[in-house]
Amino acid sequence: MSSNQHSSELRRLALSVLQPGFVGTEAPDWILRDIGDGLASVVLFSRNIVSTEQVARLTAQLRAENPDLIVAIDEEAGDVTRIESATGSSRPGNFALGTVDDAELTEAVAADLGRQLRAAGVSLDYAPSADVNSNPDNPIIGVRSFGSDPEVVSRHTAAWIRGLQSSGVAACAKHFPGHGDVAVDSHHDLPAYPAGADEIAAQALPPFRAAVAAGVRAVMSGHLLVPAYDPDLPATLSRRILHGLLREELGFDGLVVSDAIEMGAVTRRYGIDGATVKAVAAGVDAVCVGGESAEEATVALLVKALTSAVTGGELPQERLAEAADRVREFARWSAGLRAAGAAGDAAGDGEGIGRVAARRAVRLTGAARAALPLTAAPHVVELAPVTNMAIGKETPWGVAGPLAERLPGTTSVRVRGQELEEGTVALESCALEPAVGRPLVIVARDAARHAWMNRAVTGLTAARPDAIVVEMGLPGATTAAAQIFTHGASAASGVAAAEVLTDTPAL
């Protein structure tokens, strides 16, 4: 093989292990060229999506260059939605499903989502989150998890995988070896999971074992330090974790995908290029990039880093070729799965099973039951936290909109912590004064995790003991007597809360 041929082959191998994102609702020319040159995967985000039909046109445009192209999406339903980012998810998220704890329901919700994704041309979904949310102060997982009990999370992880894949879309269990017991958001810096190996085996690993048993063919690594297995390198960059633990101990032989490689947990120490090389060397087969760094220049930088690492001896060419082979094998398998999926192109829109599931997840205190149904139009105060980067831009959520449809004359205000801290908003004038002589509904989202929100709920319920508090995040202790818990903030959960408040029957 000549030098030029060798360089061309290295570039093709390097392209094949990247899963880049891009900007726009049509494929840019550079993505199409790279697919022609060997790029085997792309990933879609909210910025690429207007409707299911538009995404179907986009994926057809992409697959005109390679029929087996892997088209991935980060679609968990619930709080983290891309395919329904404009409207909010019509399905509840993992925590709501874990609260109901009906594995058949979880499987049905995932199958419904799979039909919508398949109709859009998606072949790989970065879901489910198989993390056990054992730390309630976790800033990044929370309601994205099925819960804090490893058995519950295992049961629903397996059900989600079965349901999604029954509709022709490949699942991806994340974030290995478990991101549920951390206190740092890996988008910004490196979290640590300091538990011992026995605790990790009992707490974090069971859902991943269940995922493998359920037939998952992709696992996403987490950017977290797990000293029990590797005191120096985060899981995404650790051969001890990706090969020794995931492949040898758990017996996984499918595709290892990295969490977004531009995240601060790995780039603050190694740069995006260095992290990419170390990830592939450690055992990652497909490097997800483009949630934030979605430019042609980023892909060119990573291709150069990988090829230079091979020629410089830092990355064995055999490891790069092995990763590329796993990507191609997965692409063939997922193309077959898509073809064998549910017949027809009708998209599942969640209006049936999603609403029923969200309603079943709602829980009420006795005082809330006694106060319902509302018969007069209330004033609704929604306390809005800053969303984390996994959720991305704030999607429609809350109770005010669907409640106004049922009780015309409902008024509302949305308050943010910064506004309260800076004194630009006074709770008395925006919350209490408009509610004089009317029911007051307070909507919170993880009040126990946000000191300003907890203070606001405490102050408002002290002034109005008859107020009804709707908690759309993790349940926590408040001073409110009347509380409703939705276990998630998806649009479906907001509709379910409004139905309960007005005693409207679910579908």
Short mmCIF file of C-alpha atoms in Angstrom, two decimals:
data_model
loop_
_atom_site.label_atom_id
_atom_site.label_comp_id
_atom_site.label_asym_id
_atom_site.label_seq_id
_atom_site.Cartn_x
_atom_site.Cartn_y
_atom_site.Cartn_z
CA MET A 1 0.00 0.00 0.00
CA SER A 2 1.39 3.38 -0.99
CA SER A 3 1.71 6.27 1.45
CA ASN A 4 -1.27 8.03 -0.12
CA GLN A 5 -3.37 4.90 0.03
CA HIS A 6 -2.41 4.38 3.66
CA SER A 7 -3.35 7.97 4.52
CA SER A 8 -6.65 7.60 2.71
CA GLU A 9 -7.42 4.37 4.56
CA LEU A 10 -6.57 5.94 7.93
CA ARG A 11 -8.87 8.87 7.17
CA ARG A 12 -11.68 6.50 6.24
CA LEU A 13 -11.21 4.56 9.47
CA ALA A 14 -11.10 7.76 11.50
CA LEU A 15 -14.28 9.09 9.89
CA SER A 16 -16.09 5.83 10.50
CA VAL A 17 -15.66 6.00 14.30
CA LEU A 18 -17.10 9.52 14.65
CA GLN A 19 -20.78 10.27 15.27
CA PRO A 20 -20.97 14.02 14.57
CA GLY A 21 -23.85 16.43 14.81
CA PHE A 22 -24.44 19.35 12.47
CA VAL A 23 -26.50 22.51 12.26
CA GLY A 24 -29.61 22.86 10.13
CA THR A 25 -32.75 21.05 9.06
CA GLU A 26 -31.10 19.94 5.83
CA ALA A 27 -27.80 18.10 5.52
CA PRO A 28 -24.85 20.45 4.91
CA ASP A 29 -22.57 19.66 2.01
CA TRP A 30 -19.66 18.76 4.25
CA ILE A 31 -21.64 16.03 6.02
CA LEU A 32 -22.67 14.52 2.69
CA ARG A 33 -19.06 14.58 1.47
CA ASP A 34 -17.84 12.94 4.67
CA ILE A 35 -20.47 10.20 4.39
CA GLY A 36 -19.20 9.51 0.91
CA ASP A 37 -15.67 9.32 2.33
CA GLY A 38 -16.51 6.84 5.08
CA LEU A 39 -18.48 8.62 7.82
CA ALA A 40 -20.84 5.92 9.12
CA SER A 41 -22.94 7.80 11.68
CA VAL A 42 -24.55 11.14 12.45
CA VAL A 43 -26.50 12.35 15.49
CA LEU A 44 -29.52 14.65 15.49
CA PHE A 45 -30.40 17.32 18.04
CA SER A 46 -33.29 19.74 18.50
CA ARG A 47 -31.71 22.21 16.08
CA ASN A 48 -32.21 19.65 13.28
CA ILE A 49 -35.89 19.03 13.97
CA VAL A 50 -39.09 20.75 12.92
CA SER A 51 -41.40 17.77 12.52
CA THR A 52 -41.31 14.01 12.06
CA GLU A 53 -41.95 14.47 8.35
CA GLN A 54 -39.11 16.97 7.96
CA VAL A 55 -36.70 14.63 9.81
CA ALA A 56 -37.76 11.80 7.50
CA ARG A 57 -36.77 13.94 4.51
CA LEU A 58 -33.47 14.80 6.19
CA THR A 59 -32.60 11.18 6.99
CA ALA A 60 -33.51 10.14 3.44
CA GLN A 61 -31.14 12.81 2.14
CA LEU A 62 -28.38 11.48 4.38
CA ARG A 63 -28.99 7.83 3.49
CA ALA A 64 -28.84 8.59 -0.20
CA GLU A 65 -25.07 8.64 0.40
CA ASN A 66 -25.07 5.42 2.47
CA PRO A 67 -28.21 3.29 2.96
CA ASP A 68 -26.79 1.75 6.16
CA LEU A 69 -25.91 5.10 7.74
CA ILE A 70 -26.50 5.12 11.50
CA VAL A 71 -28.77 8.05 12.37
CA ALA A 72 -28.73 8.56 16.13
CA ILE A 73 -30.77 10.83 18.37
CA ASP A 74 -30.63 11.72 22.07
CA GLU A 75 -34.31 11.12 22.79
CA GLU A 76 -35.22 9.91 26.26
CA ALA A 77 -38.83 11.20 26.23
CA GLY A 78 -39.89 13.01 29.38
CA ASP A 79 -37.70 15.98 30.26
CA VAL A 80 -35.04 15.15 27.64
CA THR A 81 -36.70 15.29 24.25
CA ARG A 82 -35.41 16.24 20.81
CA ILE A 83 -38.10 14.90 18.49
CA GLU A 84 -40.75 16.90 20.42
CA SER A 85 -38.60 19.78 21.63
CA ALA A 86 -40.97 22.36 20.16
CA THR A 87 -44.02 21.06 22.03
CA GLY A 88 -42.65 19.13 25.01
CA SER A 89 -42.75 15.37 25.22
CA SER A 90 -46.12 13.70 24.88
CA ARG A 91 -44.74 10.83 26.95
CA PRO A 92 -43.62 10.75 30.58
CA GLY A 93 -39.98 10.18 31.42
CA ASN A 94 -38.23 7.37 33.21
CA PHE A 95 -38.94 8.43 36.79
CA ALA A 96 -42.67 8.56 36.13
CA LEU A 97 -42.57 5.10 34.55
CA GLY A 98 -40.50 3.73 37.44
CA THR A 99 -43.01 5.20 39.89
CA VAL A 100 -45.89 3.37 38.18
CA ASP A 101 -43.64 0.27 38.07
CA ASP A 102 -45.54 -1.52 35.33
CA ALA A 103 -42.94 -3.02 33.01
CA GLU A 104 -45.53 -3.70 30.31
CA LEU A 105 -46.50 0.00 30.34
CA THR A 106 -42.85 1.04 30.04
CA GLU A 107 -42.39 -1.34 27.12
CA ALA A 108 -45.49 0.08 25.42
CA VAL A 109 -44.36 3.69 25.87
CA ALA A 110 -40.92 2.87 24.44
CA ALA A 111 -42.47 1.01 21.51
CA ASP A 112 -44.69 4.01 20.80
CA LEU A 113 -41.65 6.29 20.78
CA GLY A 114 -39.79 3.80 18.60
CA ARG A 115 -42.53 3.95 15.97
CA GLN A 116 -42.23 7.72 15.80
CA LEU A 117 -38.43 7.61 15.57
CA ARG A 118 -38.49 4.86 12.96
CA ALA A 119 -40.94 6.86 10.84
CA ALA A 120 -38.47 9.74 11.02
CA GLY A 121 -35.63 7.52 9.80
CA VAL A 122 -33.78 7.27 13.13
CA SER A 123 -31.96 3.98 13.71
CA LEU A 124 -30.23 4.50 17.11
CA ASP A 125 -31.62 6.18 20.22
CA TYR A 126 -29.29 7.21 23.04
CA ALA A 127 -31.72 5.79 25.60
CA PRO A 128 -32.56 4.54 28.10
CA SER A 129 -30.70 6.07 31.01
CA ALA A 130 -29.83 2.99 33.04
CA ASP A 131 -28.43 5.08 35.89
CA VAL A 132 -29.65 4.40 39.42
CA ASN A 133 -30.35 7.82 40.96
CA SER A 134 -28.95 6.92 44.36
CA ASN A 135 -27.88 10.52 45.08
CA PRO A 136 -30.97 12.79 45.23
CA ASP A 137 -28.72 15.84 44.83
CA ASN A 138 -27.39 14.54 41.52
CA PRO A 139 -27.41 17.60 39.23
CA ILE A 140 -27.63 15.74 35.92
CA ILE A 141 -29.70 12.54 36.28
CA GLY A 142 -32.69 13.03 38.61
CA VAL A 143 -35.98 12.23 36.85
CA ARG A 144 -34.05 10.85 33.88
CA SER A 145 -33.58 7.70 35.99
CA PHE A 146 -36.25 5.07 36.61
CA GLY A 147 -35.51 5.51 40.33
CA SER A 148 -33.17 4.80 43.21
CA ASP A 149 -33.81 1.04 43.51
CA PRO A 150 -31.48 -1.06 41.31
CA GLU A 151 -34.16 -3.73 40.86
CA VAL A 152 -36.73 -1.21 39.61
CA VAL A 153 -34.21 0.44 37.30
CA SER A 154 -33.10 -2.95 35.96
CA ARG A 155 -36.66 -4.08 35.28
CA HIS A 156 -37.59 -0.92 33.39
CA THR A 157 -34.29 -0.62 31.56
CA ALA A 158 -34.91 -4.05 30.07
CA ALA A 159 -38.54 -3.22 29.27
CA TRP A 160 -37.58 0.05 27.55
CA ILE A 161 -35.00 -1.74 25.40
CA ARG A 162 -37.45 -4.46 24.40
CA GLY A 163 -40.12 -1.92 23.51
CA LEU A 164 -37.91 0.44 21.52
CA GLN A 165 -36.22 -2.34 19.57
CA SER A 166 -39.53 -4.04 18.82
CA SER A 167 -40.34 -0.96 16.73
CA GLY A 168 -37.12 -1.14 14.75
CA VAL A 169 -34.93 1.38 16.59
CA ALA A 170 -31.77 0.33 18.42
CA ALA A 171 -31.47 1.25 22.08
CA CYS A 172 -28.33 2.46 23.86
CA ALA A 173 -28.01 1.96 27.63
CA LYS A 174 -26.22 4.84 29.35
CA HIS A 175 -24.08 6.12 31.18
CA PHE A 176 -21.79 3.18 31.98
CA PRO A 177 -20.83 2.23 34.66
CA GLY A 178 -23.52 4.42 36.25
CA HIS A 179 -23.88 8.18 36.67
CA GLY A 180 -26.45 8.18 39.46
CA ASP A 181 -24.30 8.77 42.53
CA VAL A 182 -22.37 11.90 41.59
CA ALA A 183 -22.53 15.54 42.68
CA VAL A 184 -20.94 17.23 39.65
CA ASP A 185 -22.42 17.79 36.19
CA SER A 186 -20.03 16.13 33.72
CA HIS A 187 -20.89 18.75 31.11
CA HIS A 188 -18.77 21.13 33.18
CA ASP A 189 -16.21 19.09 35.13
CA LEU A 190 -15.23 15.55 36.10
CA PRO A 191 -17.50 13.89 38.68
CA ALA A 192 -16.29 11.04 40.85
CA TYR A 193 -18.09 7.89 41.97
CA PRO A 194 -16.03 6.89 45.04
CA ALA A 195 -17.89 3.69 45.98
CA GLY A 196 -16.08 0.39 46.34
CA ALA A 197 -16.31 -2.36 43.74
CA ASP A 198 -18.81 -4.41 45.79
CA GLU A 199 -21.14 -1.43 46.20
CA ILE A 200 -20.88 -0.58 42.50
CA ALA A 201 -21.67 -4.19 41.61
CA ALA A 202 -24.77 -4.12 43.81
CA GLN A 203 -25.97 -0.60 43.08
CA ALA A 204 -24.91 0.62 39.63
CA LEU A 205 -24.20 -2.42 37.47
CA PRO A 206 -27.46 -4.45 37.68
CA PRO A 207 -29.33 -2.28 35.12
CA PHE A 208 -26.47 -2.69 32.64
CA ARG A 209 -26.47 -6.43 33.17
CA ALA A 210 -30.22 -6.36 32.54
CA ALA A 211 -29.67 -4.29 29.40
CA VAL A 212 -27.20 -6.83 28.01
CA ALA A 213 -29.60 -9.66 28.82
CA ALA A 214 -32.41 -7.76 27.06
CA GLY A 215 -30.40 -7.60 23.84
CA VAL A 216 -29.01 -4.09 23.87
CA ARG A 217 -26.33 -3.70 21.19
CA ALA A 218 -25.03 -0.24 22.18
CA VAL A 219 -23.78 1.10 25.51
CA MET A 220 -22.78 4.71 26.14
CA SER A 221 -19.87 5.40 28.47
CA GLY A 222 -20.06 8.03 31.21
CA HIS A 223 -17.53 10.78 31.82
CA LEU A 224 -16.90 10.03 35.47
CA LEU A 225 -13.99 8.86 37.57
CA VAL A 226 -14.51 5.48 39.23
CA PRO A 227 -11.44 4.92 41.46
CA ALA A 228 -12.49 1.39 42.37
CA TYR A 229 -11.63 0.41 38.78
CA ASP A 230 -9.36 3.20 37.58
CA PRO A 231 -8.07 5.96 39.88
CA ASP A 232 -6.62 8.00 37.03
CA LEU A 233 -8.87 7.99 33.97
CA PRO A 234 -12.61 8.66 33.55
CA ALA A 235 -14.66 5.71 32.37
CA THR A 236 -14.79 6.91 28.75
CA LEU A 237 -11.00 6.92 28.62
CA SER A 238 -10.39 3.83 30.75
CA ARG A 239 -9.57 0.45 29.21
CA ARG A 240 -9.95 -1.13 32.64
CA ILE A 241 -13.61 -0.06 32.67
CA LEU A 242 -14.57 -0.36 29.00
CA HIS A 243 -12.71 -3.59 28.30
CA GLY A 244 -12.12 -5.20 31.68
CA LEU A 245 -15.49 -4.42 33.26
CA LEU A 246 -17.92 -3.92 30.37
CA ARG A 247 -16.64 -6.47 27.87
CA GLU A 248 -14.95 -9.11 30.00
CA GLU A 249 -17.02 -9.06 33.20
CA LEU A 250 -20.44 -8.10 31.80
CA GLY A 251 -19.92 -9.94 28.50
CA PHE A 252 -20.97 -7.05 26.25
CA ASP A 253 -19.78 -7.48 22.66
CA GLY A 254 -21.67 -4.66 20.94
CA LEU A 255 -20.96 -1.02 20.14
CA VAL A 256 -19.44 1.26 22.78
CA VAL A 257 -20.46 4.88 22.22
CA SER A 258 -18.94 7.78 24.10
CA ASP A 259 -20.96 10.45 25.80
CA ALA A 260 -20.46 13.78 24.02
CA ILE A 261 -16.70 14.08 23.77
CA GLU A 262 -16.74 17.89 24.00
CA MET A 263 -18.02 17.78 27.59
CA GLY A 264 -15.89 19.51 30.20
CA ALA A 265 -15.30 16.32 32.22
CA VAL A 266 -12.81 15.15 29.59
CA THR A 267 -11.89 18.22 27.53
CA ARG A 268 -10.75 20.31 30.52
CA ARG A 269 -7.93 17.80 31.00
CA TYR A 270 -7.21 16.42 27.55
CA GLY A 271 -8.80 18.73 24.99
CA ILE A 272 -11.40 17.46 22.55
CA ASP A 273 -8.74 15.92 20.29
CA GLY A 274 -6.79 14.28 23.11
CA ALA A 275 -9.97 12.93 24.70
CA THR A 276 -11.06 11.44 21.38
CA VAL A 277 -7.78 9.58 20.88
CA LYS A 278 -7.73 8.30 24.46
CA ALA A 279 -11.37 7.18 24.20
CA VAL A 280 -10.81 5.10 21.07
CA ALA A 281 -7.59 3.66 22.51
CA ALA A 282 -9.50 2.66 25.66
CA GLY A 283 -12.24 0.84 23.78
CA VAL A 284 -14.79 3.36 22.54
CA ASP A 285 -15.99 2.39 19.06
CA ALA A 286 -18.05 5.46 18.17
CA VAL A 287 -17.25 8.96 19.41
CA CYS A 288 -20.31 11.17 19.82
CA VAL A 289 -19.50 14.80 19.05
CA GLY A 290 -21.53 17.79 18.00
CA GLY A 291 -23.93 18.65 20.77
CA GLU A 292 -21.93 21.85 21.13
CA SER A 293 -19.12 21.44 18.59
CA ALA A 294 -21.09 20.88 15.39
CA GLU A 295 -18.75 22.34 12.80
CA GLU A 296 -16.90 20.79 9.89
CA ALA A 297 -13.66 22.02 11.46
CA THR A 298 -14.27 19.91 14.58
CA VAL A 299 -14.65 16.72 12.55
CA ALA A 300 -11.51 17.60 10.57
CA LEU A 301 -9.63 18.18 13.84
CA LEU A 302 -10.67 14.82 15.25
CA VAL A 303 -9.87 12.96 12.04
CA LYS A 304 -6.41 14.51 12.08
CA ALA A 305 -5.95 13.66 15.77
CA LEU A 306 -6.85 10.01 15.21
CA THR A 307 -4.72 9.54 12.10
CA SER A 308 -1.76 11.32 13.70
CA ALA A 309 -2.11 9.16 16.81
CA VAL A 310 -1.87 6.05 14.64
CA THR A 311 1.20 7.24 12.72
CA GLY A 312 2.77 8.47 15.97
CA GLY A 313 2.25 5.17 17.76
CA GLU A 314 -0.18 6.48 20.37
CA LEU A 315 -3.14 4.58 18.91
CA PRO A 316 -2.66 1.14 17.38
CA GLN A 317 -4.13 0.94 13.91
CA GLU A 318 -5.59 -2.44 14.85
CA ARG A 319 -7.67 -0.78 17.60
CA LEU A 320 -8.95 1.88 15.19
CA ALA A 321 -9.80 -0.80 12.63
CA GLU A 322 -11.53 -2.90 15.29
CA ALA A 323 -13.67 0.10 16.28
CA ALA A 324 -14.53 0.78 12.63
CA ASP A 325 -15.51 -2.86 12.13
CA ARG A 326 -17.86 -2.71 15.14
CA VAL A 327 -19.47 0.45 13.75
CA ARG A 328 -20.03 -1.21 10.36
CA GLU A 329 -21.38 -4.37 12.02
CA PHE A 330 -23.76 -2.30 14.11
CA ALA A 331 -24.83 -0.30 11.05
CA ARG A 332 -25.75 -3.51 9.19
CA TRP A 333 -27.59 -4.91 12.21
CA SER A 334 -29.51 -1.69 12.92
CA ALA A 335 -30.47 -1.36 9.24
CA GLY A 336 -31.93 -4.86 9.43
CA LEU A 337 -33.69 -4.03 12.70
CA ARG A 338 -35.22 -0.93 11.10
CA ALA A 339 -36.39 -2.91 8.09
CA ALA A 340 -37.94 -5.55 10.34
CA GLY A 341 -39.69 -2.97 12.53
CA ALA A 342 -43.39 -2.35 12.65
CA ALA A 343 -44.90 -2.20 9.16
CA GLY A 344 -45.89 1.16 7.76
CA ASP A 345 -44.73 4.68 8.36
CA ALA A 346 -47.36 5.82 10.85
CA ALA A 347 -45.71 7.61 13.76
CA GLY A 348 -46.68 6.89 17.33
CA ASP A 349 -47.50 10.28 18.82
CA GLY A 350 -47.98 9.30 22.43
CA GLU A 351 -51.45 10.90 22.68
CA GLY A 352 -52.87 7.61 23.92
CA ILE A 353 -50.32 5.58 25.86
CA GLY A 354 -48.23 8.62 26.83
CA ARG A 355 -51.10 10.44 28.53
CA VAL A 356 -52.34 7.33 30.25
CA ALA A 357 -48.83 6.60 31.58
CA ALA A 358 -48.35 10.18 32.80
CA ARG A 359 -51.71 10.13 34.59
CA ARG A 360 -50.89 6.84 36.30
CA ALA A 361 -47.68 8.38 37.66
CA VAL A 362 -49.47 11.21 39.50
CA ARG A 363 -49.62 10.95 43.29
CA LEU A 364 -51.60 13.18 45.71
CA THR A 365 -51.54 13.91 49.41
CA GLY A 366 -54.81 13.60 51.32
CA ALA A 367 -55.15 17.38 51.62
CA ALA A 368 -54.84 17.74 47.86
CA ARG A 369 -57.57 15.17 47.32
CA ALA A 370 -59.85 17.07 49.69
CA ALA A 371 -59.26 20.34 47.81
CA LEU A 372 -60.10 18.94 44.39
CA PRO A 373 -61.50 19.35 41.88
CA LEU A 374 -60.91 23.04 41.25
CA THR A 375 -64.10 24.69 40.09
CA ALA A 376 -62.88 28.29 39.84
CA ALA A 377 -60.09 29.51 37.56
CA PRO A 378 -56.88 29.60 39.63
CA HIS A 379 -53.75 31.72 39.55
CA VAL A 380 -50.73 29.53 38.72
CA VAL A 381 -47.18 30.37 39.83
CA GLU A 382 -44.53 28.30 38.06
CA LEU A 383 -41.07 28.31 39.66
CA ALA A 384 -38.58 27.59 36.87
CA PRO A 385 -35.02 26.39 37.49
CA VAL A 386 -32.18 26.71 35.00
CA THR A 387 -32.26 23.52 32.94
CA ASN A 388 -29.11 21.43 32.68
CA MET A 389 -27.32 20.88 29.38
CA ALA A 390 -28.70 17.36 28.95
CA ILE A 391 -32.18 18.87 28.65
CA GLY A 392 -30.84 21.63 26.43
CA LYS A 393 -33.08 24.56 25.64
CA GLU A 394 -36.15 24.80 27.83
CA THR A 395 -38.96 22.86 26.19
CA PRO A 396 -42.61 23.62 26.95
CA TRP A 397 -43.52 22.37 30.42
CA GLY A 398 -45.73 23.23 33.34
CA VAL A 399 -49.38 23.15 34.34
CA ALA A 400 -50.66 26.63 33.49
CA GLY A 401 -51.28 26.01 29.78
CA PRO A 402 -53.26 22.77 30.01
CA LEU A 403 -55.08 24.06 33.10
CA ALA A 404 -56.21 27.19 31.24
CA GLU A 405 -57.74 24.96 28.55
CA ARG A 406 -59.89 23.32 31.18
CA LEU A 407 -60.64 26.37 33.34
CA PRO A 408 -60.86 29.50 31.16
CA GLY A 409 -59.77 32.57 33.06
CA THR A 410 -56.76 30.84 34.61
CA THR A 411 -53.88 33.28 34.98
CA SER A 412 -50.22 32.47 35.43
CA VAL A 413 -46.72 33.77 35.97
CA ARG A 414 -43.36 32.03 35.63
CA VAL A 415 -40.66 33.07 38.10
CA ARG A 416 -36.94 32.29 37.94
CA GLY A 417 -34.46 32.21 40.77
CA GLN A 418 -32.29 34.99 39.38
CA GLU A 419 -35.29 37.30 39.27
CA LEU A 420 -35.98 36.68 42.95
CA GLU A 421 -32.34 37.00 43.99
CA GLU A 422 -31.92 40.28 42.07
CA GLY A 423 -35.20 41.65 43.36
CA THR A 424 -36.61 42.23 39.88
CA VAL A 425 -39.69 40.18 40.82
CA ALA A 426 -41.65 40.30 44.07
CA LEU A 427 -43.60 37.17 44.92
CA GLU A 428 -46.32 39.15 46.67
CA SER A 429 -47.18 41.18 43.58
CA CYS A 430 -46.92 38.42 41.01
CA ALA A 431 -48.20 35.49 43.04
CA LEU A 432 -50.31 36.49 46.03
CA GLU A 433 -52.07 39.62 44.81
CA PRO A 434 -53.48 38.06 41.60
CA ALA A 435 -54.66 35.07 43.64
CA VAL A 436 -56.79 37.02 46.12
CA GLY A 437 -60.17 35.31 46.29
CA ARG A 438 -59.02 32.58 43.88
CA PRO A 439 -57.32 29.19 44.16
CA LEU A 440 -53.51 29.34 44.09
CA VAL A 441 -51.53 26.60 42.34
CA ILE A 442 -47.74 26.58 42.81
CA VAL A 443 -45.71 24.55 40.34
CA ALA A 444 -42.16 23.56 41.38
CA ARG A 445 -39.47 21.53 39.68
CA ASP A 446 -36.99 19.92 42.10
CA ALA A 447 -37.73 22.38 44.91
CA ALA A 448 -35.66 20.32 47.35
CA ARG A 449 -32.57 20.83 45.14
CA HIS A 450 -32.94 24.60 44.70
CA ALA A 451 -32.74 26.72 47.85
CA TRP A 452 -34.44 29.73 46.24
CA MET A 453 -37.34 27.59 45.05
CA ASN A 454 -37.78 25.93 48.42
CA ARG A 455 -37.85 29.36 50.09
CA ALA A 456 -40.43 30.54 47.57
CA VAL A 457 -42.68 27.54 48.16
CA THR A 458 -42.33 27.97 51.93
CA GLY A 459 -43.19 31.66 51.76
CA LEU A 460 -46.14 31.24 49.45
CA THR A 461 -47.69 28.35 51.38
CA ALA A 462 -47.22 30.25 54.67
CA ALA A 463 -49.23 33.12 53.21
CA ARG A 464 -51.72 30.80 51.50
CA PRO A 465 -52.01 27.52 53.42
CA ASP A 466 -54.76 26.48 51.01
CA ALA A 467 -52.36 26.61 48.02
CA ILE A 468 -51.88 23.41 46.04
CA VAL A 469 -48.25 22.60 45.20
CA VAL A 470 -47.51 20.57 42.06
CA GLU A 471 -43.98 19.14 42.24
CA MET A 472 -42.74 18.14 38.78
CA GLY A 473 -39.26 17.00 39.80
CA LEU A 474 -38.04 14.64 42.51
CA PRO A 475 -40.41 14.66 45.49
CA GLY A 476 -39.00 16.43 48.52
CA ALA A 477 -40.20 17.72 51.88
CA THR A 478 -42.08 21.03 51.78
CA THR A 479 -44.38 22.89 54.14
CA ALA A 480 -47.36 22.46 51.81
CA ALA A 481 -50.28 20.40 53.04
CA ALA A 482 -51.78 19.86 49.60
CA GLN A 483 -49.28 18.41 47.13
CA ILE A 484 -49.43 16.69 43.76
CA PHE A 485 -46.40 14.81 42.43
CA THR A 486 -46.04 14.16 38.70
CA HIS A 487 -42.52 12.65 38.82
CA GLY A 488 -41.39 14.55 35.75
CA ALA A 489 -41.92 17.80 33.86
CA SER A 490 -42.81 16.59 30.39
CA ALA A 491 -45.75 18.14 28.58
CA ALA A 492 -47.60 14.88 29.20
CA SER A 493 -47.01 15.24 32.93
CA GLY A 494 -48.36 18.81 32.83
CA VAL A 495 -51.52 17.61 31.12
CA ALA A 496 -51.87 14.82 33.68
CA ALA A 497 -51.59 17.30 36.56
CA ALA A 498 -54.22 19.55 34.96
CA GLU A 499 -56.53 16.56 34.56
CA VAL A 500 -56.15 15.70 38.24
CA LEU A 501 -56.68 19.32 39.32
CA THR A 502 -59.93 19.48 37.38
CA ASP A 503 -60.89 15.82 37.79
CA THR A 504 -60.79 15.31 34.04
CA PRO A 505 -60.73 11.61 33.11
CA ALA A 506 -57.63 10.33 31.32
CA LEU A 507 -58.03 8.81 27.87
#
